PDB file of C-alpha atoms in Angstrom:
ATOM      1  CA  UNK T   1     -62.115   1.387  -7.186  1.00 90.00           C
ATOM      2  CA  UNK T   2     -58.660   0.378  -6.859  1.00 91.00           C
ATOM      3  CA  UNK T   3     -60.729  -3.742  -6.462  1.00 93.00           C
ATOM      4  CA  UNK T   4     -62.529  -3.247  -9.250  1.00 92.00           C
ATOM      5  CA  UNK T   5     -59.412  -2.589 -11.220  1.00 91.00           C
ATOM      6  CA  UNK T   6     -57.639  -5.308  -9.958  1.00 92.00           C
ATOM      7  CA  UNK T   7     -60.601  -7.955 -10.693  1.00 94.00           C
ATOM      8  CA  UNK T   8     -60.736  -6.375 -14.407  1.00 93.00           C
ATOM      9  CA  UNK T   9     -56.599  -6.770 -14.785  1.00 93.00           C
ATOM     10  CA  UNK T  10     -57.535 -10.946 -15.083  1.00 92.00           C
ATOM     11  CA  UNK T  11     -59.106 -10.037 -18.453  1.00 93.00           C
ATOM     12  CA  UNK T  12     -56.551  -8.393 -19.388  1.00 92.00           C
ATOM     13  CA  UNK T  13     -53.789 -10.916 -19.224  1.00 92.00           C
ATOM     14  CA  UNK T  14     -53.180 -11.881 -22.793  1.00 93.00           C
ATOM     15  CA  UNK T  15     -51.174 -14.724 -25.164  1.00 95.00           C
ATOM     16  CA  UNK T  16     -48.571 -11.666 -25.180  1.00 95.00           C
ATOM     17  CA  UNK T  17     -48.418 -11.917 -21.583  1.00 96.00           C
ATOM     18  CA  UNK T  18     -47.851 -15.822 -21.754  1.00 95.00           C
ATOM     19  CA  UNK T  19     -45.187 -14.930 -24.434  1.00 96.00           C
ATOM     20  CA  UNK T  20     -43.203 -12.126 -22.225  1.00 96.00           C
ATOM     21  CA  UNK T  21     -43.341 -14.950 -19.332  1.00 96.00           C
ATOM     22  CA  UNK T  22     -41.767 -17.499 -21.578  1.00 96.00           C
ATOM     23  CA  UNK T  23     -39.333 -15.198 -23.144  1.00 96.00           C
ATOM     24  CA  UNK T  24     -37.746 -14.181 -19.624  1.00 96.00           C
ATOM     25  CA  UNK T  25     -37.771 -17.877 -18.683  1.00 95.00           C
ATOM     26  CA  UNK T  26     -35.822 -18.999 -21.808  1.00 95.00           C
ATOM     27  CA  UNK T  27     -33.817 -15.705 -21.282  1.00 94.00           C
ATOM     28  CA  UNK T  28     -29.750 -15.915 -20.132  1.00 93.00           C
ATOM     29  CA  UNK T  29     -29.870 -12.716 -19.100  1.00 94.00           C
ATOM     30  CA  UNK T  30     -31.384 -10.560 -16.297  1.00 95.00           C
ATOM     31  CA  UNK T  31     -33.991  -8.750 -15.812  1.00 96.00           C
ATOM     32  CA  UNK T  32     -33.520  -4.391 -16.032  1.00 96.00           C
ATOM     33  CA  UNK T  33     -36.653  -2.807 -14.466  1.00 97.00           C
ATOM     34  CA  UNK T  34     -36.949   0.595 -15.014  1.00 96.00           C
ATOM     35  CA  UNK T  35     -39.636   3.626 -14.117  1.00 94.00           C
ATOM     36  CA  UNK T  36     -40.155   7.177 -13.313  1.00 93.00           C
ATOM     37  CA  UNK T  37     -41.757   8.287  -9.763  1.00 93.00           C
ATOM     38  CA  UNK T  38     -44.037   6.328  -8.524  1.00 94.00           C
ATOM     39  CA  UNK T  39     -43.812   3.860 -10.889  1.00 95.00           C
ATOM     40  CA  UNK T  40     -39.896   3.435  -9.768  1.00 95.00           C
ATOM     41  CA  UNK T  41     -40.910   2.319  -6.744  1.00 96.00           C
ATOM     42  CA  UNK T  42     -43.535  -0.130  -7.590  1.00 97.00           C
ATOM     43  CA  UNK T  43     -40.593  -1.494 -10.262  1.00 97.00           C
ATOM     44  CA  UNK T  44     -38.079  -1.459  -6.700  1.00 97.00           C
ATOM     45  CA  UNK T  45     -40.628  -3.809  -5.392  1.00 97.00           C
ATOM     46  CA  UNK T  46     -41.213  -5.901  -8.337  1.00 97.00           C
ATOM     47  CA  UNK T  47     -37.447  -6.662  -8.283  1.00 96.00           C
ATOM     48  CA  UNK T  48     -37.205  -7.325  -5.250  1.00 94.00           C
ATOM     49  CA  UNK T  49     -39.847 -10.157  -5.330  1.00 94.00           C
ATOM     50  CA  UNK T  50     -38.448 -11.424  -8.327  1.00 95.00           C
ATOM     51  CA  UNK T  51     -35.167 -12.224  -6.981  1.00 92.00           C
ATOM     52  CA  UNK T  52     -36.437 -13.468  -4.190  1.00 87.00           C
ATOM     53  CA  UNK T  53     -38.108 -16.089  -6.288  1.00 90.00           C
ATOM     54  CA  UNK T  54     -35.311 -17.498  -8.806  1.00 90.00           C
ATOM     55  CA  UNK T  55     -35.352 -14.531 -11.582  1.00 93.00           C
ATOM     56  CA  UNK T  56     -32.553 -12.068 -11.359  1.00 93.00           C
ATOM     57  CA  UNK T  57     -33.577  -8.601 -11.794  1.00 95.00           C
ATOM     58  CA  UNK T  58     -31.523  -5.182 -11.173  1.00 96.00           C
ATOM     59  CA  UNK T  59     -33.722  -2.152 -10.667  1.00 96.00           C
ATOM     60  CA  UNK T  60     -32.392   1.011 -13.221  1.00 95.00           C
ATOM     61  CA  UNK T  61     -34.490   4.681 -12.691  1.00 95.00           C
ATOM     62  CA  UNK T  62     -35.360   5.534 -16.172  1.00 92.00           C
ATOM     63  CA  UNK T  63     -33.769   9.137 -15.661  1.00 91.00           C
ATOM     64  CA  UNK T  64     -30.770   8.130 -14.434  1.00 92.00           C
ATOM     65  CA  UNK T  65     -30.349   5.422 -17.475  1.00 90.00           C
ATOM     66  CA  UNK T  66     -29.551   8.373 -19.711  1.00 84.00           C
ATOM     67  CA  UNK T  67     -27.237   9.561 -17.590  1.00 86.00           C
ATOM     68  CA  UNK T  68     -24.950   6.780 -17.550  1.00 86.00           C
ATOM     69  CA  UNK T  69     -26.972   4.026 -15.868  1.00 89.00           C
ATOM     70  CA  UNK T  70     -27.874   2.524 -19.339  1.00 91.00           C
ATOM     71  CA  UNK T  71     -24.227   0.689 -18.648  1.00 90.00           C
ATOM     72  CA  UNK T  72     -26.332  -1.546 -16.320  1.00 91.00           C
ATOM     73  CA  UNK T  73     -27.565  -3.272 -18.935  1.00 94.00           C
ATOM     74  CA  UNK T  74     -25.920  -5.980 -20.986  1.00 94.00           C
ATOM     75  CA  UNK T  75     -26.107  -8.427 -23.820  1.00 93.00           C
ATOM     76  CA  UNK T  76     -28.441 -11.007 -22.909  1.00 94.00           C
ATOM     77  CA  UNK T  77     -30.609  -8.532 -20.455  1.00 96.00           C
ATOM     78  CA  UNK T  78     -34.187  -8.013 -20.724  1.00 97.00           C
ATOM     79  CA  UNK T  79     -36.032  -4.135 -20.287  1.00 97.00           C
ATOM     80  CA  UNK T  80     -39.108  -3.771 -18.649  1.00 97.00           C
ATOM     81  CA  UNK T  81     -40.364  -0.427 -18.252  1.00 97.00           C
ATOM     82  CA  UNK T  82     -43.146   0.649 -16.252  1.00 97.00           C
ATOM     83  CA  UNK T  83     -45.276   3.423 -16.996  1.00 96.00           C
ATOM     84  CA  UNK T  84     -48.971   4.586 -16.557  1.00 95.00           C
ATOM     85  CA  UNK T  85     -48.936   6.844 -19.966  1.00 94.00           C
ATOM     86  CA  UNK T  86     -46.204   5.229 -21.646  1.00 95.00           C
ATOM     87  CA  UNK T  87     -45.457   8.759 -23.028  1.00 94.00           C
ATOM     88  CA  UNK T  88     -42.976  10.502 -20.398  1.00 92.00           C
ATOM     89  CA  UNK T  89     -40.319  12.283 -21.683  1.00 92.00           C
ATOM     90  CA  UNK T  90     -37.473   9.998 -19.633  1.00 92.00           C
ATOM     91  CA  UNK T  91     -39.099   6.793 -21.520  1.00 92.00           C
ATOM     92  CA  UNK T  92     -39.221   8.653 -25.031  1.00 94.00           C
ATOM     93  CA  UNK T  93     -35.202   9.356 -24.648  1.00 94.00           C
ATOM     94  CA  UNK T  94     -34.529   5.970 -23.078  1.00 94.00           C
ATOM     95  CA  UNK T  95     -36.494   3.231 -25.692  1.00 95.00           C
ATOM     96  CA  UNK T  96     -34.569   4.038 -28.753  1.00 95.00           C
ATOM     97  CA  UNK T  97     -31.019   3.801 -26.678  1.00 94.00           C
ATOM     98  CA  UNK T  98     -32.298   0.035 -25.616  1.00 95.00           C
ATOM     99  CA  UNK T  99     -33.542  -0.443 -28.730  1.00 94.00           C
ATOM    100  CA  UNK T 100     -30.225  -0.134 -30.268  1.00 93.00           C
ATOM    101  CA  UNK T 101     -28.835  -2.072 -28.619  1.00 93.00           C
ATOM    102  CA  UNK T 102     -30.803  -5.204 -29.405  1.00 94.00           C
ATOM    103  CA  UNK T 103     -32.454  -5.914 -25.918  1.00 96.00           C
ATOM    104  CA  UNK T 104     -35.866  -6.961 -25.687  1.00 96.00           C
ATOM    105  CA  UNK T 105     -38.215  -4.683 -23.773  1.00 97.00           C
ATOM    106  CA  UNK T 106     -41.388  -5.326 -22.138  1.00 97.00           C
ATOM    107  CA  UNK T 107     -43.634  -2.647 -21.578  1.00 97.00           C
ATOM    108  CA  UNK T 108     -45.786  -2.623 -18.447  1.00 97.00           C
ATOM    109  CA  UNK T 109     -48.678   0.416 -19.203  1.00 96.00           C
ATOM    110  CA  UNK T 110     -52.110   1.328 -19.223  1.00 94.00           C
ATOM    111  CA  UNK T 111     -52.123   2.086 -22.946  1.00 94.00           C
ATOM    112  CA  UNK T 112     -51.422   0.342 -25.567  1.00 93.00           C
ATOM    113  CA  UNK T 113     -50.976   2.990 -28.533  1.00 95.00           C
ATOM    114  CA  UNK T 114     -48.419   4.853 -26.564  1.00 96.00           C
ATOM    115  CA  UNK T 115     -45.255   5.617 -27.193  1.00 96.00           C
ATOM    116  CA  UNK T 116     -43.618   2.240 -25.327  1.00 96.00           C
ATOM    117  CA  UNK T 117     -46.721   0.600 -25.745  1.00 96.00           C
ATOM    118  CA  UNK T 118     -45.945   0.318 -29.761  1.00 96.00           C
ATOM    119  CA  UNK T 119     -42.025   0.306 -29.124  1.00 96.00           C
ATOM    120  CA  UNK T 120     -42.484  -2.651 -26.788  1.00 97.00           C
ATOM    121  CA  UNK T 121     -41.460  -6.151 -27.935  1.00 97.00           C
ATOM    122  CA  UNK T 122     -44.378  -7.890 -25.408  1.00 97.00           C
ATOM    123  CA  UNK T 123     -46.810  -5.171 -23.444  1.00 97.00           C
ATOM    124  CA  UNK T 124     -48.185  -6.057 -20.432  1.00 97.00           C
ATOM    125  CA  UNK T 125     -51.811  -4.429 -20.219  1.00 96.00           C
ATOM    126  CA  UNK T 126     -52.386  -2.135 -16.930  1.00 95.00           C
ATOM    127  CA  UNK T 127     -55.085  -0.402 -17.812  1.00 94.00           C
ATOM    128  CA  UNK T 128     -57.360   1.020 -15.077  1.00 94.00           C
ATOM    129  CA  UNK T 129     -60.430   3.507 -16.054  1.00 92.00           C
ATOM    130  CA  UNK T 130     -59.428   5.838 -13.175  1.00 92.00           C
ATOM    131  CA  UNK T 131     -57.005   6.732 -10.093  1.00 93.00           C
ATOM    132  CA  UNK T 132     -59.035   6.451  -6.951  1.00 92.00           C
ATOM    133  CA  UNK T 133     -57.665   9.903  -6.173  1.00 87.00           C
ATOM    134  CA  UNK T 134     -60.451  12.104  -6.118  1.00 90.00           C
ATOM    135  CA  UNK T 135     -58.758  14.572  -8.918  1.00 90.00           C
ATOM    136  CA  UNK T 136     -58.017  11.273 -10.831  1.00 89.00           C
ATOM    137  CA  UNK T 137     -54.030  12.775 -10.660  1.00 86.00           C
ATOM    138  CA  UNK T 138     -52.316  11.020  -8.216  1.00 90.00           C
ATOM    139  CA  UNK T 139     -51.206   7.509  -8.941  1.00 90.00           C
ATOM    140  CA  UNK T 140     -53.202   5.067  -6.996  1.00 94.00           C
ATOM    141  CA  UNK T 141     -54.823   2.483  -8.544  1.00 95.00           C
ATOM    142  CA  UNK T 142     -52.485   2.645 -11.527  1.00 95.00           C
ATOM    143  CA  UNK T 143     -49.539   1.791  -9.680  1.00 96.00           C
ATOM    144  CA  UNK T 144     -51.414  -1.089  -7.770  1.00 96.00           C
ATOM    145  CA  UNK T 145     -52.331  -2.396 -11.065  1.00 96.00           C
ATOM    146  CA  UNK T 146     -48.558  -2.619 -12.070  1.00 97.00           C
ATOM    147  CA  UNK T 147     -47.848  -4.461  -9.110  1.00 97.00           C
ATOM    148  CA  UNK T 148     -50.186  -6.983  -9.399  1.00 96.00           C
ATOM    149  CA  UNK T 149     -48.558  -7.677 -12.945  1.00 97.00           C
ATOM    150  CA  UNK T 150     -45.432  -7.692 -11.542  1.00 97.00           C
ATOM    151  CA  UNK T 151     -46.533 -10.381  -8.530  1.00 96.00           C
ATOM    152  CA  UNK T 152     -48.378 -12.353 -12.022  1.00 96.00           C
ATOM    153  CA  UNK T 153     -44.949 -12.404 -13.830  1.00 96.00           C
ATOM    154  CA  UNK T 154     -42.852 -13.308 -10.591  1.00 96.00           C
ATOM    155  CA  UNK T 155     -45.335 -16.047  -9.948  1.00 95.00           C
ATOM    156  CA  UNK T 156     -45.627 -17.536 -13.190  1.00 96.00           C
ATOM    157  CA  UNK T 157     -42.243 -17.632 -13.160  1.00 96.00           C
ATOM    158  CA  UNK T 158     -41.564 -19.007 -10.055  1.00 93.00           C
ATOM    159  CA  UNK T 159     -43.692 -22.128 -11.214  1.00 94.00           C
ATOM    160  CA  UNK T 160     -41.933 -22.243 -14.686  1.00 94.00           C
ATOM    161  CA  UNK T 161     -38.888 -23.166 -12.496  1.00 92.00           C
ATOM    162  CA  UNK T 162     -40.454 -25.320  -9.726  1.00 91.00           C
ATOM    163  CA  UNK T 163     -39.364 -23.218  -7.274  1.00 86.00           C
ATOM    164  CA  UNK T 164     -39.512 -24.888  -4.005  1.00 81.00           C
ATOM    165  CA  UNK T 165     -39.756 -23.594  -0.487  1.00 73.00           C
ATOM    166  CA  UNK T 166     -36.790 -24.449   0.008  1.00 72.00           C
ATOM    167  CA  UNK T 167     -35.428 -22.753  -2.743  1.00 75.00           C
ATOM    168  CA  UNK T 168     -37.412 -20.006  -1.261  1.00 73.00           C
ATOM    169  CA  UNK T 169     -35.799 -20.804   2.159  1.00 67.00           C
ATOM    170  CA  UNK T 170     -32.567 -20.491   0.508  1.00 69.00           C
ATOM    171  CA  UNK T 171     -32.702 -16.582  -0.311  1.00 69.00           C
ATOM    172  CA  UNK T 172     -34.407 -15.991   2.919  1.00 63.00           C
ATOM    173  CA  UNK T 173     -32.075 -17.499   5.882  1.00 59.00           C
ATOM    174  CA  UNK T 174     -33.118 -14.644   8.217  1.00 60.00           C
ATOM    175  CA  UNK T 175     -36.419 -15.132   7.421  1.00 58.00           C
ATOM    176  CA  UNK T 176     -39.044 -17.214   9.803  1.00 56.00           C
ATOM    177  CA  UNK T 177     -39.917 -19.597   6.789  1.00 60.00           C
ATOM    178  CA  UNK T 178     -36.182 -19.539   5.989  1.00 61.00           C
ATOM    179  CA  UNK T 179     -35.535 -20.880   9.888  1.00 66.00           C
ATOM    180  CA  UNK T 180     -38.260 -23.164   9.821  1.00 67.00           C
ATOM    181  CA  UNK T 181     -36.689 -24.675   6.899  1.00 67.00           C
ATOM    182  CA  UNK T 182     -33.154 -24.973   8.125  1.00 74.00           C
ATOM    183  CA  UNK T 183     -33.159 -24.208  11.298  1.00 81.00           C
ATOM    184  CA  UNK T 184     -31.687 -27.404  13.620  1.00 89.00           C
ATOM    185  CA  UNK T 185     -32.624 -28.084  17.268  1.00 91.00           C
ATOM    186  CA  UNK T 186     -28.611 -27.870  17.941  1.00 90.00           C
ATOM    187  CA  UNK T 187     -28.540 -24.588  16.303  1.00 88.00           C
ATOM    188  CA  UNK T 188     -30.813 -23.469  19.710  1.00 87.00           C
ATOM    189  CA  UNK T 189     -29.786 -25.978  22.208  1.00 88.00           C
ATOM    190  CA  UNK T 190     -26.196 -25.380  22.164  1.00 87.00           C
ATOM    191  CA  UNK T 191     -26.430 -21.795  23.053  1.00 87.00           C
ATOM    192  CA  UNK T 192     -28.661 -22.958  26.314  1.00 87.00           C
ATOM    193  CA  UNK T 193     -27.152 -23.299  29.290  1.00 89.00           C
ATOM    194  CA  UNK T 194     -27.240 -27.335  30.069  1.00 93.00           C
ATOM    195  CA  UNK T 195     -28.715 -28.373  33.254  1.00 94.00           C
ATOM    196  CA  UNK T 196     -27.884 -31.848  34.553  1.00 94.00           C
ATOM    197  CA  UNK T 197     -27.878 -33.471  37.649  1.00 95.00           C
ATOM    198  CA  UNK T 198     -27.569 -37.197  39.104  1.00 95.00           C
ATOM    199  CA  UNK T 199     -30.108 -39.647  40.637  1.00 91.00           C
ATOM    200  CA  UNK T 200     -28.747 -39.430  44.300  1.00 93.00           C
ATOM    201  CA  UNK T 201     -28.379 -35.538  43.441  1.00 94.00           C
ATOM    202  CA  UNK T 202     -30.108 -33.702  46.756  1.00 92.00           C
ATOM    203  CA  UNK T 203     -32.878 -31.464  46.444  1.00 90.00           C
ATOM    204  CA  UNK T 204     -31.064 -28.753  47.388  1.00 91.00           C
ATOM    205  CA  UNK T 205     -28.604 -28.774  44.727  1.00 93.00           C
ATOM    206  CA  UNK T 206     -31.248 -29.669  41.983  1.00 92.00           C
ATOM    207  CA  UNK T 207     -33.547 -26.519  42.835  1.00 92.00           C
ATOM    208  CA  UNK T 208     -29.678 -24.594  42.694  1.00 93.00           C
ATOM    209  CA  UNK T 209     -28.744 -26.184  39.735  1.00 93.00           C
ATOM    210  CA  UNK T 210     -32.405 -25.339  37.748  1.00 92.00           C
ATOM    211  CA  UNK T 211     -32.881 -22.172  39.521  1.00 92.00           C
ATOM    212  CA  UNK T 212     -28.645 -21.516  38.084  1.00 91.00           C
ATOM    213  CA  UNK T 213     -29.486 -22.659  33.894  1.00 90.00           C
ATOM    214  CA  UNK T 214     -32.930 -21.150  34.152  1.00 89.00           C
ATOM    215  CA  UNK T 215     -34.643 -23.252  31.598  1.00 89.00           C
ATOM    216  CA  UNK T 216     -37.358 -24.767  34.301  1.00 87.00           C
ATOM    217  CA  UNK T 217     -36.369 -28.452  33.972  1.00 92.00           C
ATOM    218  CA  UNK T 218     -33.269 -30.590  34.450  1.00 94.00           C
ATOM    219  CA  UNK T 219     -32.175 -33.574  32.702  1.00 94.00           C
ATOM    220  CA  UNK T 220     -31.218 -36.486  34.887  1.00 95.00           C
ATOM    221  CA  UNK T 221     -27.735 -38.281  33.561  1.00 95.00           C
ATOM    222  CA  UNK T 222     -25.999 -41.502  33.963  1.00 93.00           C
ATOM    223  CA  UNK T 223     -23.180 -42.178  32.047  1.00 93.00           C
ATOM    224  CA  UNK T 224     -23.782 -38.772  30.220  1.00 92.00           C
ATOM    225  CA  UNK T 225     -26.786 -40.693  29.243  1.00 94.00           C
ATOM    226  CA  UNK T 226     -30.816 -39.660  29.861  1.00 95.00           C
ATOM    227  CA  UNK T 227     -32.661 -41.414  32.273  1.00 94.00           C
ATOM    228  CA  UNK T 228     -35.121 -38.852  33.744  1.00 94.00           C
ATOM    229  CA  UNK T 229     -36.349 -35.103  33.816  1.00 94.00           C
ATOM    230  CA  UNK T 230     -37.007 -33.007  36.501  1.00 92.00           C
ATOM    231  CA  UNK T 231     -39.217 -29.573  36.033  1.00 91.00           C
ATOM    232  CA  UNK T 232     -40.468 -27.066  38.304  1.00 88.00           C
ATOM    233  CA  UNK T 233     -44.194 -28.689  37.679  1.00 88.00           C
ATOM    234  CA  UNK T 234     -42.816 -31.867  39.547  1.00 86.00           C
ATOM    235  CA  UNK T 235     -40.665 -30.096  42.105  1.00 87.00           C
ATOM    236  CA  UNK T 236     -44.358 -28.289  43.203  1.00 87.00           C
ATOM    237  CA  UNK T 237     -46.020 -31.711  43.262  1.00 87.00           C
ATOM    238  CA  UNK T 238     -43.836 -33.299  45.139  1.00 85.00           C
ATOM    239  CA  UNK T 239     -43.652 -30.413  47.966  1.00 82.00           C
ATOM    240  CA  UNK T 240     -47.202 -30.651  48.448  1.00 80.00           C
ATOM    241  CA  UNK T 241     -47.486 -34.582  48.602  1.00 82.00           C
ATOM    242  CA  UNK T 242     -44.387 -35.309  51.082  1.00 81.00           C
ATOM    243  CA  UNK T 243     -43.465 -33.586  54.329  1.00 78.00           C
ATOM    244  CA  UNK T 244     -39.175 -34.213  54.274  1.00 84.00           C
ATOM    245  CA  UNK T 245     -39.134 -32.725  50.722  1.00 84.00           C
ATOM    246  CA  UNK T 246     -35.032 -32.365  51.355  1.00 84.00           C
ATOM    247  CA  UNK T 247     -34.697 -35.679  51.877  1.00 86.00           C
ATOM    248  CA  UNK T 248     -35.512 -36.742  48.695  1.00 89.00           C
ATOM    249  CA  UNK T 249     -33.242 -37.505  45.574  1.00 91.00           C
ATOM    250  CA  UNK T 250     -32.991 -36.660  41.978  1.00 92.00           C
ATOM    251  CA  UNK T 251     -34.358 -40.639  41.510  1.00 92.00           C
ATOM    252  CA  UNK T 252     -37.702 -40.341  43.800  1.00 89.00           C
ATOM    253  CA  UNK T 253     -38.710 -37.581  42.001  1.00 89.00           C
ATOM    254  CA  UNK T 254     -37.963 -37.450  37.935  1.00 92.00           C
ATOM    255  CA  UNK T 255     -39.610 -38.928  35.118  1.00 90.00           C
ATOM    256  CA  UNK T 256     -38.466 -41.899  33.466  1.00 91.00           C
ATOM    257  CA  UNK T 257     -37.908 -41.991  29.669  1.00 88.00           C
ATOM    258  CA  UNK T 258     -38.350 -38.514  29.148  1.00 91.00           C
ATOM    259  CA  UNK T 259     -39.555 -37.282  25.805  1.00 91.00           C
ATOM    260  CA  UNK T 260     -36.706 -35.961  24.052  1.00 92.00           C
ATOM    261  CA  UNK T 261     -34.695 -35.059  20.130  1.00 94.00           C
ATOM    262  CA  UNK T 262     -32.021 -35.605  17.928  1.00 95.00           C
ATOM    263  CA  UNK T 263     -29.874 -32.525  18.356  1.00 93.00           C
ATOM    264  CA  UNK T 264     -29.923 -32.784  14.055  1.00 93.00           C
ATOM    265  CA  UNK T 265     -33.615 -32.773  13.893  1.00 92.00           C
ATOM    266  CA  UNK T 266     -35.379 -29.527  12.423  1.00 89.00           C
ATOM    267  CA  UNK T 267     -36.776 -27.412  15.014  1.00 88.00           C
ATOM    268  CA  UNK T 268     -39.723 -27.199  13.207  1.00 87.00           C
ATOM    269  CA  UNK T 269     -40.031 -30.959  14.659  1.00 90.00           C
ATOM    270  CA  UNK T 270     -39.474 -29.749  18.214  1.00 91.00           C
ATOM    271  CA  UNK T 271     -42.080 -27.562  17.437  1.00 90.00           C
ATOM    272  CA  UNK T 272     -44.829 -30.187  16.545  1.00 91.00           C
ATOM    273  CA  UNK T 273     -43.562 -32.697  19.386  1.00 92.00           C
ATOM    274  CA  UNK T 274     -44.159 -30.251  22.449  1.00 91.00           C
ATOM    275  CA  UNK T 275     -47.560 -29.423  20.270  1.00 91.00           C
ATOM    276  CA  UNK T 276     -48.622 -33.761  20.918  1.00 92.00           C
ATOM    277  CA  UNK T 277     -47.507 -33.950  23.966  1.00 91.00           C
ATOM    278  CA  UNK T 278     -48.427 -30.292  25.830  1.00 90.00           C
ATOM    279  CA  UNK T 279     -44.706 -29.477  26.990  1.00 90.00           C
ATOM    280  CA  UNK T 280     -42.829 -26.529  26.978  1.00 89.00           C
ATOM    281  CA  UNK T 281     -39.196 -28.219  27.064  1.00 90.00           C
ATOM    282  CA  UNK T 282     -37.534 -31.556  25.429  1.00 93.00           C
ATOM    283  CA  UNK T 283     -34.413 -32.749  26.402  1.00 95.00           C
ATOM    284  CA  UNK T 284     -32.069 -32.822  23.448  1.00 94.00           C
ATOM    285  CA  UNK T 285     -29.873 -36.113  22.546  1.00 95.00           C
ATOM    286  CA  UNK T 286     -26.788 -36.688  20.871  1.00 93.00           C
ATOM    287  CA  UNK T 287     -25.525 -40.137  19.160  1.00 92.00           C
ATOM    288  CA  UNK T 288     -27.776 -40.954  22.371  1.00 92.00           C
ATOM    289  CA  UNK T 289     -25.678 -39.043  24.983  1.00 94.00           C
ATOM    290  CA  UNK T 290     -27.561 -35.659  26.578  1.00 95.00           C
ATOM    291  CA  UNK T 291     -26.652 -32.698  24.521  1.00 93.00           C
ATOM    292  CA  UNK T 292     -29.189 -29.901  26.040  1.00 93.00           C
ATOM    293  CA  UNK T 293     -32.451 -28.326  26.017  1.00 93.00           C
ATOM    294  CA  UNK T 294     -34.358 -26.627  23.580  1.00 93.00           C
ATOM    295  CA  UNK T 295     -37.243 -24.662  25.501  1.00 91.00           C
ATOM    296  CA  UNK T 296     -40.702 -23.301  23.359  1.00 89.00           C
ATOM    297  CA  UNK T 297     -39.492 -20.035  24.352  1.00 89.00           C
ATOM    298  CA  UNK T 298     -36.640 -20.692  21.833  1.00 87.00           C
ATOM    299  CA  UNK T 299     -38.681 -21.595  19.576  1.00 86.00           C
ATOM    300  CA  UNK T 300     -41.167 -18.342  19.473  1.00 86.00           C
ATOM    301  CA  UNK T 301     -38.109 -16.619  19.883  1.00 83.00           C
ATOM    302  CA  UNK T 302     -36.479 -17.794  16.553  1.00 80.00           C
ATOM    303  CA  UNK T 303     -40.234 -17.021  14.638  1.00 76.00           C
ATOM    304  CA  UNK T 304     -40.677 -21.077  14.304  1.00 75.00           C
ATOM    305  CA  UNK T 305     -43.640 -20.449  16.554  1.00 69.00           C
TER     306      UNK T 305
END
């Protein structure tokens, strides 16, 4: 039931829905997005996305408006109020107060010839024939209607403004698109441990030093420069091929030209390089001198994976 009503909500969406859409977009104010019950939680969520996507919006319960919220909203501000009926008492009491004040108010509601529905500057239609509650009492698929407006608005709004993932990225830092959009290898390597050892480095002290930075690999440094990795993969090769695996050095067993990063590259590009090449670790480079290692496990870690 609750699909059906959704499906029917695209033939609902009007010229006076293009007009609301165009009227907040031209707007200098904010958006004030008010409800009672269960529709004040569908508007918490509907501001919520919306400032998450370039429009500011300030949630305001319709009962405590006329209690002194109503200072909340100023000049330039925009009302939308959300309401299956459109005839509670709270909105009856609260439209003429907005009204007099000269704000605009859009009207999200399942019927037209209510009270906000003919108040309304712009309504935006919700209608849906029933609840899916069995008693047809309990909001359902009335308040899933008004979200799906809400997401419409937010959406066509976010395109009004060409708003970019990075804009999105830019409201959610914490976030793991937010990360994957800022998110530098340096800002993981550099809290690594850095494992580094020399080409006549013994075996001995290149199983201590891995086993110390536990990261599974080593860089190999001249000059503070790369010339070779060691990981635990080649340390188990090696002990199987030779019989005087102590004698060795860092030199007889690395590999040369290592693949490795930019320590200002995005990890996101860490990401897709260990994808190519089937590795779990790349040696991180700075103004080409060895500045750490960013492991996948950093990666996952961080949500980039």
């Amino acid at each position: 039931m609750e699909g059906d009503a959704i499906l029917n909500l695209s033939n609902l969406i009007d010229d006076e829905f293009a007009e609301a859409v165009q009227h907040i977009y031209n707007s200098k104010g904010r958006l004030i997005i008010t409800g009672v019950g269960k529709s004040a939680i569908i508007a918490n969520k509907i501001v919520a996305t919306l400032n998450s996507t370039g429009t500011p919006s300030v949630f305001m319960h319709a009962a405590d408006a006329i209690h002194g919220d109503l200072g909340l909203i100023l000049k330039d501000d925009i009302v939308v109020c959300i309401s299956k009926s459109g005839n509670t008492a709270e909105i009856k009491v609260l439209i003429p107060l907005i009204k007099s004040a000269k704000n605009k108010i859009i009207a999200i509601t399942g019927r037209k010839d209510s009270f906000l529905g003919e108040q309304a500057d712009y309504v935006l239609n919700s209608y849906v024939e029933k609840e899916a509650c069995p008693n047809n009492l309990a909001p359902t698929t009335s308040t899933t209607a008004q979200l799906v407006i809400g997401d419409a608005l937010a959406i066509c709004l976010l395109e009004l403004r060409g708003f970019s993932s990075n804009d999105f990225a830019k409201y959610h830092p914490g976030g793991a698109l937010g990360k994957r959009l800022y998110l530098r290898v340096e800002d993981i390597s550099s809290v690594n441990l850095k494992p580094k050892v020399f080409k006549e480095t013994g075996m001995k002290d290149i199983i201590i030093e891995m086993t110390e930075k536990m990261l599974g690999v080593t860089a190999v440094v001249e000059n503070d420069e790369i010339i070779g990795i060691i990981t635990d993969g080649d340390l188990r090769r090696m002990l199987s091929k030779v019989d005087d695996f102590l004698a060795l050095t860092a030199l007889d067993i690395m590999s040369k030209n290592p693949k490795r990063i930019q320590a200002n590259a995005m990890a996101l590009e860490a990401k897709e390089v260990m994808e190519v090449y089937g590795i779990s670790q790349l040696l991180v480079e700075d103004h080409g001198k060895y500045a750490g290692v960013v492991h996948l496990h950093d990666l996952i870690k961080e949500g980039i994976i």
